[in-house]
Short mmCIF file of N, CA and C in Angstrom, two decimals:
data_model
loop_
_atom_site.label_atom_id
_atom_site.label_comp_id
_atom_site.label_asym_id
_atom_site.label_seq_id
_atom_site.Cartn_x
_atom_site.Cartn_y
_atom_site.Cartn_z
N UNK A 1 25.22 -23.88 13.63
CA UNK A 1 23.78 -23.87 13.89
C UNK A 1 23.07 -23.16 12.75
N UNK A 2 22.03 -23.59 12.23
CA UNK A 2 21.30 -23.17 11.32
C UNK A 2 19.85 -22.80 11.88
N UNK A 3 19.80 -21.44 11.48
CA UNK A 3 17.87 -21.48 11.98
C UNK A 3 17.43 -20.59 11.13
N UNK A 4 16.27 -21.17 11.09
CA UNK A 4 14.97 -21.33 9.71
C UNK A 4 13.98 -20.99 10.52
N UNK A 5 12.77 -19.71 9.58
CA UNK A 5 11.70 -19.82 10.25
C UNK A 5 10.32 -21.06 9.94
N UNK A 6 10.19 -21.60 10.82
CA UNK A 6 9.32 -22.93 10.54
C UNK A 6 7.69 -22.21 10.56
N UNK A 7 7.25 -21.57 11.09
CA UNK A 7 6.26 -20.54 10.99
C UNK A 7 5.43 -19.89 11.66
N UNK A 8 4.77 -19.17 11.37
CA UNK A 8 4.13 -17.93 11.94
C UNK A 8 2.66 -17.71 12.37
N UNK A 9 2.00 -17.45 13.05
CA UNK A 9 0.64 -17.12 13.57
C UNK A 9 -0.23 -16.05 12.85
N UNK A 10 -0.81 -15.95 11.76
CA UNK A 10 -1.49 -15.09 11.04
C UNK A 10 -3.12 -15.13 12.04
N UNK A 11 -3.01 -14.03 12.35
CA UNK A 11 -4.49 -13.97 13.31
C UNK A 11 -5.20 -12.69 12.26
N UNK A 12 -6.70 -13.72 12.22
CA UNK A 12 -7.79 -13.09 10.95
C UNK A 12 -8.88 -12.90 11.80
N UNK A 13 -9.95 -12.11 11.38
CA UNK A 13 -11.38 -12.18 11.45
C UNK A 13 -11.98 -13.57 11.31
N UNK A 14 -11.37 -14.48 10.27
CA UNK A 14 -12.32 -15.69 9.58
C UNK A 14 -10.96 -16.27 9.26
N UNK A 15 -10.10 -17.60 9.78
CA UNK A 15 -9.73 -18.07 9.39
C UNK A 15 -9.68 -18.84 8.07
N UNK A 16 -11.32 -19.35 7.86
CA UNK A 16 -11.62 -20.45 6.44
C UNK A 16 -11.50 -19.63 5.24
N UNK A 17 -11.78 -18.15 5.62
CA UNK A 17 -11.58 -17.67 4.67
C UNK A 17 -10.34 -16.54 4.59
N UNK A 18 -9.36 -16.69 5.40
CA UNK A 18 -8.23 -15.84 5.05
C UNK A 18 -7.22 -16.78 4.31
N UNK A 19 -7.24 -18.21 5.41
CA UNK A 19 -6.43 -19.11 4.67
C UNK A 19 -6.63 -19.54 3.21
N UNK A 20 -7.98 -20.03 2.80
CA UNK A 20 -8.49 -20.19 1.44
C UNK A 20 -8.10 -19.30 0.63
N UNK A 21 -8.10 -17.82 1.04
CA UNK A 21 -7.60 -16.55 -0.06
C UNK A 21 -6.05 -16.97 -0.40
N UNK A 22 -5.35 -16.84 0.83
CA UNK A 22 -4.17 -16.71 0.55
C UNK A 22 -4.06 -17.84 -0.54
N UNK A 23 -4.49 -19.23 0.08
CA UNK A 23 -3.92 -20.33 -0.84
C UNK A 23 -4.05 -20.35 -2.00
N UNK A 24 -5.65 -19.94 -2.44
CA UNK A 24 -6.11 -19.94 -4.11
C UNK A 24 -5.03 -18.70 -4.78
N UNK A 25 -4.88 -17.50 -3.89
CA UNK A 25 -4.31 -16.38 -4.89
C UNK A 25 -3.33 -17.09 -4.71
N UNK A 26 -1.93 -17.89 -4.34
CA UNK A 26 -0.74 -17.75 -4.13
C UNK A 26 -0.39 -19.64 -4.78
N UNK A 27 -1.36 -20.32 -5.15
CA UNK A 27 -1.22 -21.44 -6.09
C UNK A 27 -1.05 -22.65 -5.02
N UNK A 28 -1.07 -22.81 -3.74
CA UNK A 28 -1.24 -23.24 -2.75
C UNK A 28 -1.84 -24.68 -2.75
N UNK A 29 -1.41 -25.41 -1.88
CA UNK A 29 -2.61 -26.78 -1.58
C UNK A 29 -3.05 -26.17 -0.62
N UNK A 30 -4.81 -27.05 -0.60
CA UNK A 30 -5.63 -26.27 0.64
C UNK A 30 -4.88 -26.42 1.72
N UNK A 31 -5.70 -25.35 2.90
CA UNK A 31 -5.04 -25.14 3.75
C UNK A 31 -5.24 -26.60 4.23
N UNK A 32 -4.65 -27.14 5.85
CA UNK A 32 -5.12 -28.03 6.29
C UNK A 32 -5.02 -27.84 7.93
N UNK A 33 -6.47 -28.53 8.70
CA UNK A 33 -6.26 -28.02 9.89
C UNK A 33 -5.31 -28.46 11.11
N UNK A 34 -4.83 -28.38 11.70
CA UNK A 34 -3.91 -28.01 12.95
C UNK A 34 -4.54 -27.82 14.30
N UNK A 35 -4.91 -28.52 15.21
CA UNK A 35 -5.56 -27.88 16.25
C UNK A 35 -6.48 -26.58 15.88
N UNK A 36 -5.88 -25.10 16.49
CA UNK A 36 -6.99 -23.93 16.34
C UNK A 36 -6.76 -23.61 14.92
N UNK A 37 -5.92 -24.19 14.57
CA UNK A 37 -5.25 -23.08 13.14
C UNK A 37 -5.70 -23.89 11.79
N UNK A 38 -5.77 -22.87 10.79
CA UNK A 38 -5.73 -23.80 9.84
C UNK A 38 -4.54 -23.40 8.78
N UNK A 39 -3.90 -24.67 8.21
CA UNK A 39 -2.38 -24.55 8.00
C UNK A 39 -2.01 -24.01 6.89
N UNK A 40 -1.20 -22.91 5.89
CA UNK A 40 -1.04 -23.08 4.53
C UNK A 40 0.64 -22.92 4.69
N UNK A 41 0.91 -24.15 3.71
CA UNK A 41 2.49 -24.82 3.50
C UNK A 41 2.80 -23.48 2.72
N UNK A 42 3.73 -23.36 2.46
CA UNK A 42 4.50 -22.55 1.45
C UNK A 42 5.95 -23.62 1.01
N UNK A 43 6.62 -22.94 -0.22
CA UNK A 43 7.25 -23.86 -0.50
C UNK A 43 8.54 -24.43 0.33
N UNK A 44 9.51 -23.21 1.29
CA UNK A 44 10.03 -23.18 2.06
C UNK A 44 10.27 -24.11 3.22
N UNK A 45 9.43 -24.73 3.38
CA UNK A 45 8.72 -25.54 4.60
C UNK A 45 8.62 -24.25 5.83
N UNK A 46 7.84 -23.72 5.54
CA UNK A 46 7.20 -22.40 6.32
C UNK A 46 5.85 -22.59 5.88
N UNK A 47 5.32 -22.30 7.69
CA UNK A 47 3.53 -22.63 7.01
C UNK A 47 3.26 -21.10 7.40
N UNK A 48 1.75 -20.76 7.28
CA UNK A 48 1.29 -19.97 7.59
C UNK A 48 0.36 -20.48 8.68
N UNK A 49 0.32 -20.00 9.77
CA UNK A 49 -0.71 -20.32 10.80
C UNK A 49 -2.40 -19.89 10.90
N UNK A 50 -3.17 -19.97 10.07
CA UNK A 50 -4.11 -19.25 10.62
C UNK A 50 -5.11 -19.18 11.93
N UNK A 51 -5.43 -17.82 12.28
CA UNK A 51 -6.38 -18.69 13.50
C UNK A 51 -7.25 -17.28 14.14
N UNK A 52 -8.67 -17.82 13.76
CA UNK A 52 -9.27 -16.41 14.58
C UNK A 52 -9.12 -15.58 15.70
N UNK A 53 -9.06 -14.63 15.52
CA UNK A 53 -8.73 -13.07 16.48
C UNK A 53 -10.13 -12.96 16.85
N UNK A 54 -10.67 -13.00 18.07
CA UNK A 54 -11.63 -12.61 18.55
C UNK A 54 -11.46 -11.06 19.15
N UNK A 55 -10.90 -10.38 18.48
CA UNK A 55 -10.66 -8.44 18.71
C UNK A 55 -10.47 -8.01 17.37
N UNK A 56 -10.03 -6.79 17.77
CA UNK A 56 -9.63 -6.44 16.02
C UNK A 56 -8.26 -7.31 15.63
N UNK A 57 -7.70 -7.05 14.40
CA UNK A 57 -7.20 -7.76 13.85
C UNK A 57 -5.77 -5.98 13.60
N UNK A 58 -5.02 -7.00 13.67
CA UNK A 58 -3.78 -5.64 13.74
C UNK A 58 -3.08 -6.30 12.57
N UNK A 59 -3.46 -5.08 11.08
CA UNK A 59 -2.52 -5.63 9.80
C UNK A 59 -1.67 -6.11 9.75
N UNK A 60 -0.83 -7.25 9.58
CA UNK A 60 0.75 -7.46 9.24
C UNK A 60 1.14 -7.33 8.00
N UNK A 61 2.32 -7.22 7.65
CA UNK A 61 2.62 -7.71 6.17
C UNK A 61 3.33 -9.29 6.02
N UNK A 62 2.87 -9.63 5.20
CA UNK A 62 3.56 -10.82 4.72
C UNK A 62 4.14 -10.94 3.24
N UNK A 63 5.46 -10.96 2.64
CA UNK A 63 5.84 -10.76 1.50
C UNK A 63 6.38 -12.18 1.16
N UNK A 64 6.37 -12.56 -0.55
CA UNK A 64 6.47 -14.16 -0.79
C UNK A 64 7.51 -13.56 -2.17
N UNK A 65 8.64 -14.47 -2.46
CA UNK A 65 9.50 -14.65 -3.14
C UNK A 65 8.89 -15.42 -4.39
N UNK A 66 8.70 -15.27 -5.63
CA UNK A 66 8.08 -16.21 -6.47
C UNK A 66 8.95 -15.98 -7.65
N UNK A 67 8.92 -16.91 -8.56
CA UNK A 67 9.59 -17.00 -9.91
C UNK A 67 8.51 -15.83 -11.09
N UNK A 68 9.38 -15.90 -11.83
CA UNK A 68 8.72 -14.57 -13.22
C UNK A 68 7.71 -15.62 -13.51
N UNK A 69 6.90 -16.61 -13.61
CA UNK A 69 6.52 -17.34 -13.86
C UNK A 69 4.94 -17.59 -12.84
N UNK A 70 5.81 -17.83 -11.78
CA UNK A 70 4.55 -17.29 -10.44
C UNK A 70 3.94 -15.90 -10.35
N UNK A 71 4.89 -15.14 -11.07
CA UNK A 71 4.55 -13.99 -10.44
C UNK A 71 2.84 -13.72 -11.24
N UNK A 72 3.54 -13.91 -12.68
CA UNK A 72 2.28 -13.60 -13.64
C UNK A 72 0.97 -14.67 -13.84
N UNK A 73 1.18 -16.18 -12.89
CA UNK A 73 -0.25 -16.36 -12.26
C UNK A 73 -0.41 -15.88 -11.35
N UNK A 74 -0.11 -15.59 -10.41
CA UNK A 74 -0.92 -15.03 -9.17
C UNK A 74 -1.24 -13.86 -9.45
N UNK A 75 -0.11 -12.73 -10.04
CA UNK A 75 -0.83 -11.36 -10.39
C UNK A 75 -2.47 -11.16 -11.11
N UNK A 76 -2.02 -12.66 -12.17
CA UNK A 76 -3.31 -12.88 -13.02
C UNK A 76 -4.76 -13.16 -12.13
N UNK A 77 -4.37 -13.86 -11.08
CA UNK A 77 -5.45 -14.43 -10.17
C UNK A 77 -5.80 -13.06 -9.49
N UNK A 78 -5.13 -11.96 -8.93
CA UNK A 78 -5.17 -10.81 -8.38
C UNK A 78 -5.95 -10.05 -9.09
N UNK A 79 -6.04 -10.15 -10.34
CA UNK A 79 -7.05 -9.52 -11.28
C UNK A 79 -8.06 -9.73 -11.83
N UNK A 80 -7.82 -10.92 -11.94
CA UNK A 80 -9.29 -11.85 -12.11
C UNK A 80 -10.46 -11.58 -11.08
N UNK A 81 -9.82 -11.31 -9.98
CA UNK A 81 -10.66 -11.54 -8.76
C UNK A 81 -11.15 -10.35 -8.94
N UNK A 82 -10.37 -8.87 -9.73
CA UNK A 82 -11.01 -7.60 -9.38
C UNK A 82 -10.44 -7.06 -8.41
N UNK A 83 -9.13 -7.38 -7.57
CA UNK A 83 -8.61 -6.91 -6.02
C UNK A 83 -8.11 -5.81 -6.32
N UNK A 84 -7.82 -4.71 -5.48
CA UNK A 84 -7.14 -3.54 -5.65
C UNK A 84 -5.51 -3.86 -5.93
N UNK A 85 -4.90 -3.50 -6.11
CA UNK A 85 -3.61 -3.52 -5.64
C UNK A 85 -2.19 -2.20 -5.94
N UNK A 86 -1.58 -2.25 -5.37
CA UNK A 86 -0.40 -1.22 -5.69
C UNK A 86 1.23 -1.46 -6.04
N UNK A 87 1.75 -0.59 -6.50
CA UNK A 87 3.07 -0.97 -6.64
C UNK A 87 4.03 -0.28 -5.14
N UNK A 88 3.53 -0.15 -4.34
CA UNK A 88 4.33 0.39 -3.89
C UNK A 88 3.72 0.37 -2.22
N UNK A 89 4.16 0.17 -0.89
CA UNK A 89 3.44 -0.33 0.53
C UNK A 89 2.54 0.85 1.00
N UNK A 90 2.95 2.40 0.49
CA UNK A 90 2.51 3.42 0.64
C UNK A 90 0.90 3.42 0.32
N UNK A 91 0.67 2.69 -0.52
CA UNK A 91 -0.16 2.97 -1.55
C UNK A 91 -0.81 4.11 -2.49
N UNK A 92 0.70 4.55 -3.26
CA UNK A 92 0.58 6.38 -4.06
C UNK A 92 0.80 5.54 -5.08
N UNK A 93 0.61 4.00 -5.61
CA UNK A 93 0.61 3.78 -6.70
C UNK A 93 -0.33 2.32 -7.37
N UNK A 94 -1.70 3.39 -7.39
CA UNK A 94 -2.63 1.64 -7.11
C UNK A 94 -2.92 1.92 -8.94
N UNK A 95 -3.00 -0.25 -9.12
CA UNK A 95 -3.23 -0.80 -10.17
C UNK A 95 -1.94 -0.59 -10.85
N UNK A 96 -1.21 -0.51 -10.31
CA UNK A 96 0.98 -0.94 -10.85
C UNK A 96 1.44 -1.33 -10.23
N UNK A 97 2.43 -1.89 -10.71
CA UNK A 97 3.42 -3.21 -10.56
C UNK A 97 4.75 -2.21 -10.51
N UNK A 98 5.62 -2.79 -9.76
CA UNK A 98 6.96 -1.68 -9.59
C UNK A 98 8.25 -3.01 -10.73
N UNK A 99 9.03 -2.60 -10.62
CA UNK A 99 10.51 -3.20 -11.29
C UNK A 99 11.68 -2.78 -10.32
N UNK A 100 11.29 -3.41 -9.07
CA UNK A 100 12.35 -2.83 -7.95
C UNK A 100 13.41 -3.93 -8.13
N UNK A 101 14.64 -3.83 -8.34
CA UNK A 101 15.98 -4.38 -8.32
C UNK A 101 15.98 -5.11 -9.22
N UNK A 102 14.95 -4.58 -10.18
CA UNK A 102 15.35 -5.50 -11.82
C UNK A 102 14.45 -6.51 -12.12
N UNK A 103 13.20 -6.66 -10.61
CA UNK A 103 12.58 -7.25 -10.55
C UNK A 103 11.12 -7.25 -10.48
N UNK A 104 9.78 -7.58 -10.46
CA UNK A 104 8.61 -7.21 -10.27
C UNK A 104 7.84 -7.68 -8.91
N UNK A 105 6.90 -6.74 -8.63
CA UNK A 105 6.28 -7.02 -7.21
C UNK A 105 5.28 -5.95 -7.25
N UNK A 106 4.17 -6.62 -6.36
CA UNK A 106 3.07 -5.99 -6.26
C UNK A 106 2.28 -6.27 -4.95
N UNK A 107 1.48 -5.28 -4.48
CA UNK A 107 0.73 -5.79 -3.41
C UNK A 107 -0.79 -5.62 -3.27
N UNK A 108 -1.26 -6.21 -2.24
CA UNK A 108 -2.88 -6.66 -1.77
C UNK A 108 -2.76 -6.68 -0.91
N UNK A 109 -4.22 -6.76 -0.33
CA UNK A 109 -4.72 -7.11 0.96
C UNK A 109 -5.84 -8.21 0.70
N UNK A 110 -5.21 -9.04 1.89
CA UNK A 110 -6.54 -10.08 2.33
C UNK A 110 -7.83 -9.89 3.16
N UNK A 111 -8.64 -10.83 2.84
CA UNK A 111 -10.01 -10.44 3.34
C UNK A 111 -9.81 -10.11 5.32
N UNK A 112 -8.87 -9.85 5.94
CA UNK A 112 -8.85 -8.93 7.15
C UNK A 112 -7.40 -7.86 7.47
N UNK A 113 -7.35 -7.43 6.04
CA UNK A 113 -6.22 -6.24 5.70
C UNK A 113 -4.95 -6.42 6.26
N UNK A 114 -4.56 -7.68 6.32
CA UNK A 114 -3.03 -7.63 6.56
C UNK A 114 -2.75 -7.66 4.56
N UNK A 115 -1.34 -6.96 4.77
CA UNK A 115 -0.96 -6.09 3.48
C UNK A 115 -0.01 -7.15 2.98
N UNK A 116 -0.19 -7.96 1.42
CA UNK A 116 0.64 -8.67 1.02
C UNK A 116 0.90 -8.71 -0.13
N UNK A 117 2.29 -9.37 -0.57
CA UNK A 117 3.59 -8.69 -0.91
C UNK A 117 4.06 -10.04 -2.13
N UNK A 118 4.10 -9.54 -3.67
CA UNK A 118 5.13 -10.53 -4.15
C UNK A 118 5.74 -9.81 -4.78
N UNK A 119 7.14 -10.69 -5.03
CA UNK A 119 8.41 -10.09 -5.36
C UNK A 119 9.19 -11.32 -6.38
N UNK A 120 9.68 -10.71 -7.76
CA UNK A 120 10.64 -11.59 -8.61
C UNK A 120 11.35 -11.41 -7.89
N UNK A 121 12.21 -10.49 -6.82
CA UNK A 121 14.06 -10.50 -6.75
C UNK A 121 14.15 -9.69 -5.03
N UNK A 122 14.83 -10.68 -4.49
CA UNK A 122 15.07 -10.09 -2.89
C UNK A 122 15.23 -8.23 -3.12
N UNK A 123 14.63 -8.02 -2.44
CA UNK A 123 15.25 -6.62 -1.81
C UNK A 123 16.76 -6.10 -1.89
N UNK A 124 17.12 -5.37 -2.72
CA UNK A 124 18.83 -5.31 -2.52
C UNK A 124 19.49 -6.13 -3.63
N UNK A 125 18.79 -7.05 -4.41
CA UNK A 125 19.38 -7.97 -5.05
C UNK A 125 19.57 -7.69 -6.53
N UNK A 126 19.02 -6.22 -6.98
CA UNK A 126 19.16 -6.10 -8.09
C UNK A 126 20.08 -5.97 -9.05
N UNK A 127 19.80 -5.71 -10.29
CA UNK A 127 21.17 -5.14 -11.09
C UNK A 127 21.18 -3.78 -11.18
#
């Protein structure tokens, strides 16, 4: 038996615009809608669910695996935009990029503060 996560429920303030963030920063096709949700594919065949929270909104993290290649458009898009970001989930290290396991990663937040995450090299996987 094989199991895969097929995907997840991201609950925002503003769906049109949490999904749109994620997709433009992360190189994405637009989202597309789904019943309440509106959808963003990732490459995995894992979508992201979006769908308004009519309460507060309780941060999650979401972290994405990308090539040295991805990493430095989207970081680029992360800066372009002006976004804060840190090297580290704590946040004791804003506007840096870490080299955790040989690899690079950095994080943001989207427009309803769930905390997100890219990474050249799994967790653990370094040299």
């Amino acid at each position: 038996m094989v199991v895969q996560l097929n995907h997840t429920i991201v609950r925002v303030r503003d769906k049109r615009e949490s999904a749109r963030f994620v997709a433009e920063i992360l190189g994405l096709a637009e989202p597309k809608p789904f019943g309440p949700f509106l959808v963003v594919e990732v490459d995995n065949e894992v979508s992201l669910d979006f769908a308004d929270d009519h309460g507060p909104v309780h941060p999650q993290h979401y972290a994405f695996l990308v090539s040295e290649a991805e990493f430095d458009q989207i970081f680029g898009r992360i800066r372009a935009r002006g976004l804060a970001y840190w090297a580290d989930p704590g946040r004791r290290s804003p506007s840096e990029i870490n080299t955790n396991d040989g690899g690079r990663g950095v994080y943001w937040e989207d427009p309803s503060g769930h905390f997100l995450e890219i990474i050249t090299r799994p967790y653990g996987g370094g040299s």
